[in-house]
Amino acid sequence: MIFTVEEINRDAVLLPGVSLGYRLYNGCGSENLIRAAVEAVNGEDSDGCSGQIQALLGHSSSGVSEDINLMLSPLLIPQVSHLSTCACLSDKRIYPTFFRTVPSDRFQITGLVHLMKYFDWRWVGIIYTAGLYSDAGTADFVKEGQKEGICVEYRLSYSNTSDKQLKAIVKALRESSSKVVLLFMAFFSTKSFLSEVEAYNITGKQWVGSEAWITQGDLASVDRKAILQGALGFALPQASIPGLGDFLLSLKPSDEPQSSIIKEFWEKFFDCSFSPSNTSTMCTGEEDLRTVSNDYTDVAYFRPEMNVYKSVYSLAYALNALLQCQNGSNPTTGKACVNKSEVQPKLVLEHIKHVNFTTKNGAKVFFDENGDSFAQYDLVNWQMKEDGSVEIVNIGQYDTSFPEGEKFKLKKETKIVWGGKSNEAPRSVCREPCPPGTRKAINKNKPVCCFDCFECPEGTISNQTNAPDCFICPPEFWPNEKRDQCLPKPTEYLSYEEIMGALLTGFVLMGVFLSLLISILFLTHKDTPIVRANNCELSFLLLFSLTLCFLCSLTFIGRPSEWSCMLRHTAFGITFVLCISCVLGKTIVVLMAFRASLPGSNVMKWFGPTQQRLSILSFTLIQVVICILWLTINPPFPKMNMKYYKEKIILECALGSAIGFWAVLGYIGILALLCFILAFLARKLPDSFNEAKLITFSMLIFCAVWITFIPAYVSSPGKFTVAVEIFAILASSFGLLICIFVPKCYIIIFRPEQNSKKHLMGKIPPRTL
């Protein structure tokens, strides 16, 4: 402060013709506070100096500054503090004359919250001391931290006179789950706390400090190095003040011969004594401070000293603005000019509100409506060197003048040392974030950071950390096993590649092969009695229709498409009607043929080859008409069935019109039932002249298969529905093929002697219908 006053007084431009004077008071103790306030009010000090003070610089303590301002503010005496950081002092209703060049703790608290949030430290402990600075600072931190999801596990007060409080703090440090501890207290309280807690061997904690102590390297005694290694905190920014270093290092005891303080630290620095002593050499007072190395002689950069520098200059610029005079009035206020003898504190107060200047070293100074200056901090990290000394390294910056999102920055190239002997940033959370696939649920009985995580219910996912809710996948999608993303549902249909599809295809090909083989066998033996006796033309037409029945099964295998869905049901319906029509024709022929063999009967002229062809064509055309109507009105179509299975899609053919489907099946059933009845009536006819028994048995199999098909079809899931339908087609086709044709093939191949007209005629018993 003395250096700055002298620098201003040497400046012929800032305050021409005006010199600044000062009075210094020891700020320790309430008696000195009362004395300073009384002397300021009376305008006379104990040494008899007259003249009212125009402003007051100080104090460093927020509590002391509060008391001073409460006494002086009624007199409108401006007060500028260089180190009182309590945010409470920004309340202009209570402290109307208070200003400060140090940032308010409101900004430091915001910076600390940014720091915690940046490293994801959501679960912290706080240790503080009773007093305005710590009480208000920790309360604001808790309040601002809650807004950003930062929870406080414990908040404990420390007093160097209470063993109970110390034991509670030590217990919390040992048993707590939080790895980060905010030590928010003044320098002397921090020194006392560390000296007591170092005996308890507290390790594994990441200490975060307030600006009051975080740059005080002398706190790192031998026993505290393990505690403070890696400590982080915001500090007032480093600054260079030209000339101040030389001013401090040129100090001599002779400059202040009455000062006992200067003599004491002189004796300490140079290990000498101004009074005769047997233990040390005599001090001459001419020793050079440049020859020793300590905190005092480290004058390359300054932190709180810069705020003192700005405080003095802010008053000088306020006086400069007050004493300006142009054309008989003040250019700032428009009021009458004021000469230096008329200067009063209230006028200085009025002008200090509007100061806005830049110091010689480039520092910007102005006050907002709360009397606060803008905030700028260095983020510092305690790093212990191999020689045992501590280096406080600047690793980042917090500057409120930057845009939102850019205020907090870390230096990328700077290495950070972490507390607790950790090689990486420690984790300090009450509960690890809920991973994707789960949802976050707040537990009302615990802090907001101690939430619960629940797995997403079936069919839902969450694809982000700490998701508040799980959401349902779209109908075509289903969650993966982790339930963190929706994947397309696998589709299911009967394909040729799978075992069941391949087996069914094999049976289809076997049926086609047998049909063709029997056709060839019948063709090569078409002139033999057994082939001719069983209506050769209808037999070949039946074999052809059975071949089509086998082949139509292939339309049910493979991925459903619009054409395959229409083809499979219509082809099945028409080919089976053609097949049953042929069987029905053979049955009628058997009955008519036996009837025609009776004396006086000419019934065969009513059901000759032409009538047989027309009847088969008529029966088949009826089914064709039914299919055409079905395809015209509401045809089958491919459909994705997502109701039967939640986790997969069944590709199937929807019937379109259920009436059309059951009409096709019903018509086939009517023909099969009619055929079965006629064959049953003809079952006792001579074996050699008819195949009624074989047709009866084949129709019995046919009807049994399709009667059991209906409930199986309705209840079978997915591709098994198609498999059941194919099985019904194949079973009924093989039943007809085997029952009607295999016995004849057996005679043709293995009993050729029975394939003669004589043999067949010889077995006719004398019976009547």
mmCIF file of N, CA and C in Angstrom, residues 38 58 67 183 273 390 535 696 699:
data_model
loop_
_atom_site.group_PDB
_atom_site.id
_atom_site.type_symbol
_atom_site.label_atom_id
_atom_site.label_comp_id
_atom_site.label_asym_id
_atom_site.label_seq_id
_atom_site.Cartn_x
_atom_site.Cartn_y
_atom_site.Cartn_z
ATOM 1 N N VAL A 38 -13.477 5.241 15.720
ATOM 2 C CA VAL A 38 -13.675 6.505 16.456
ATOM 3 C C VAL A 38 -12.770 7.598 15.898
ATOM 4 N N GLY A 58 -9.216 -2.060 3.416
ATOM 5 C CA GLY A 58 -9.160 -3.231 4.295
ATOM 6 C C GLY A 58 -10.557 -3.621 4.722
ATOM 7 N N ASP A 67 -17.740 -5.620 10.448
ATOM 8 C CA ASP A 67 -17.861 -4.755 11.626
ATOM 9 C C ASP A 67 -17.477 -3.314 11.311
ATOM 10 N N LEU A 183 -11.849 -28.069 2.020
ATOM 11 C CA LEU A 183 -11.369 -27.421 3.253
ATOM 12 C C LEU A 183 -11.554 -25.921 3.080
ATOM 13 N N SER A 273 20.748 -10.706 15.866
ATOM 14 C CA SER A 273 19.997 -10.020 16.923
ATOM 15 C C SER A 273 20.468 -8.578 17.009
ATOM 16 N N VAL A 390 7.611 -27.825 -2.001
ATOM 17 C CA VAL A 390 6.319 -27.869 -2.680
ATOM 18 C C VAL A 390 6.316 -26.843 -3.809
ATOM 19 N N ASN A 535 -59.886 -98.173 -64.704
ATOM 20 C CA ASN A 535 -60.098 -96.918 -65.414
ATOM 21 C C ASN A 535 -58.765 -96.194 -65.609
ATOM 22 N N THR A 696 -62.013 -96.330 -49.853
ATOM 23 C CA THR A 696 -62.591 -96.093 -48.521
ATOM 24 C C THR A 696 -61.501 -95.837 -47.489
ATOM 25 N N MET A 699 -59.811 -92.457 -48.154
ATOM 26 C CA MET A 699 -60.661 -91.350 -47.747
ATOM 27 C C MET A 699 -60.751 -91.245 -46.224
#
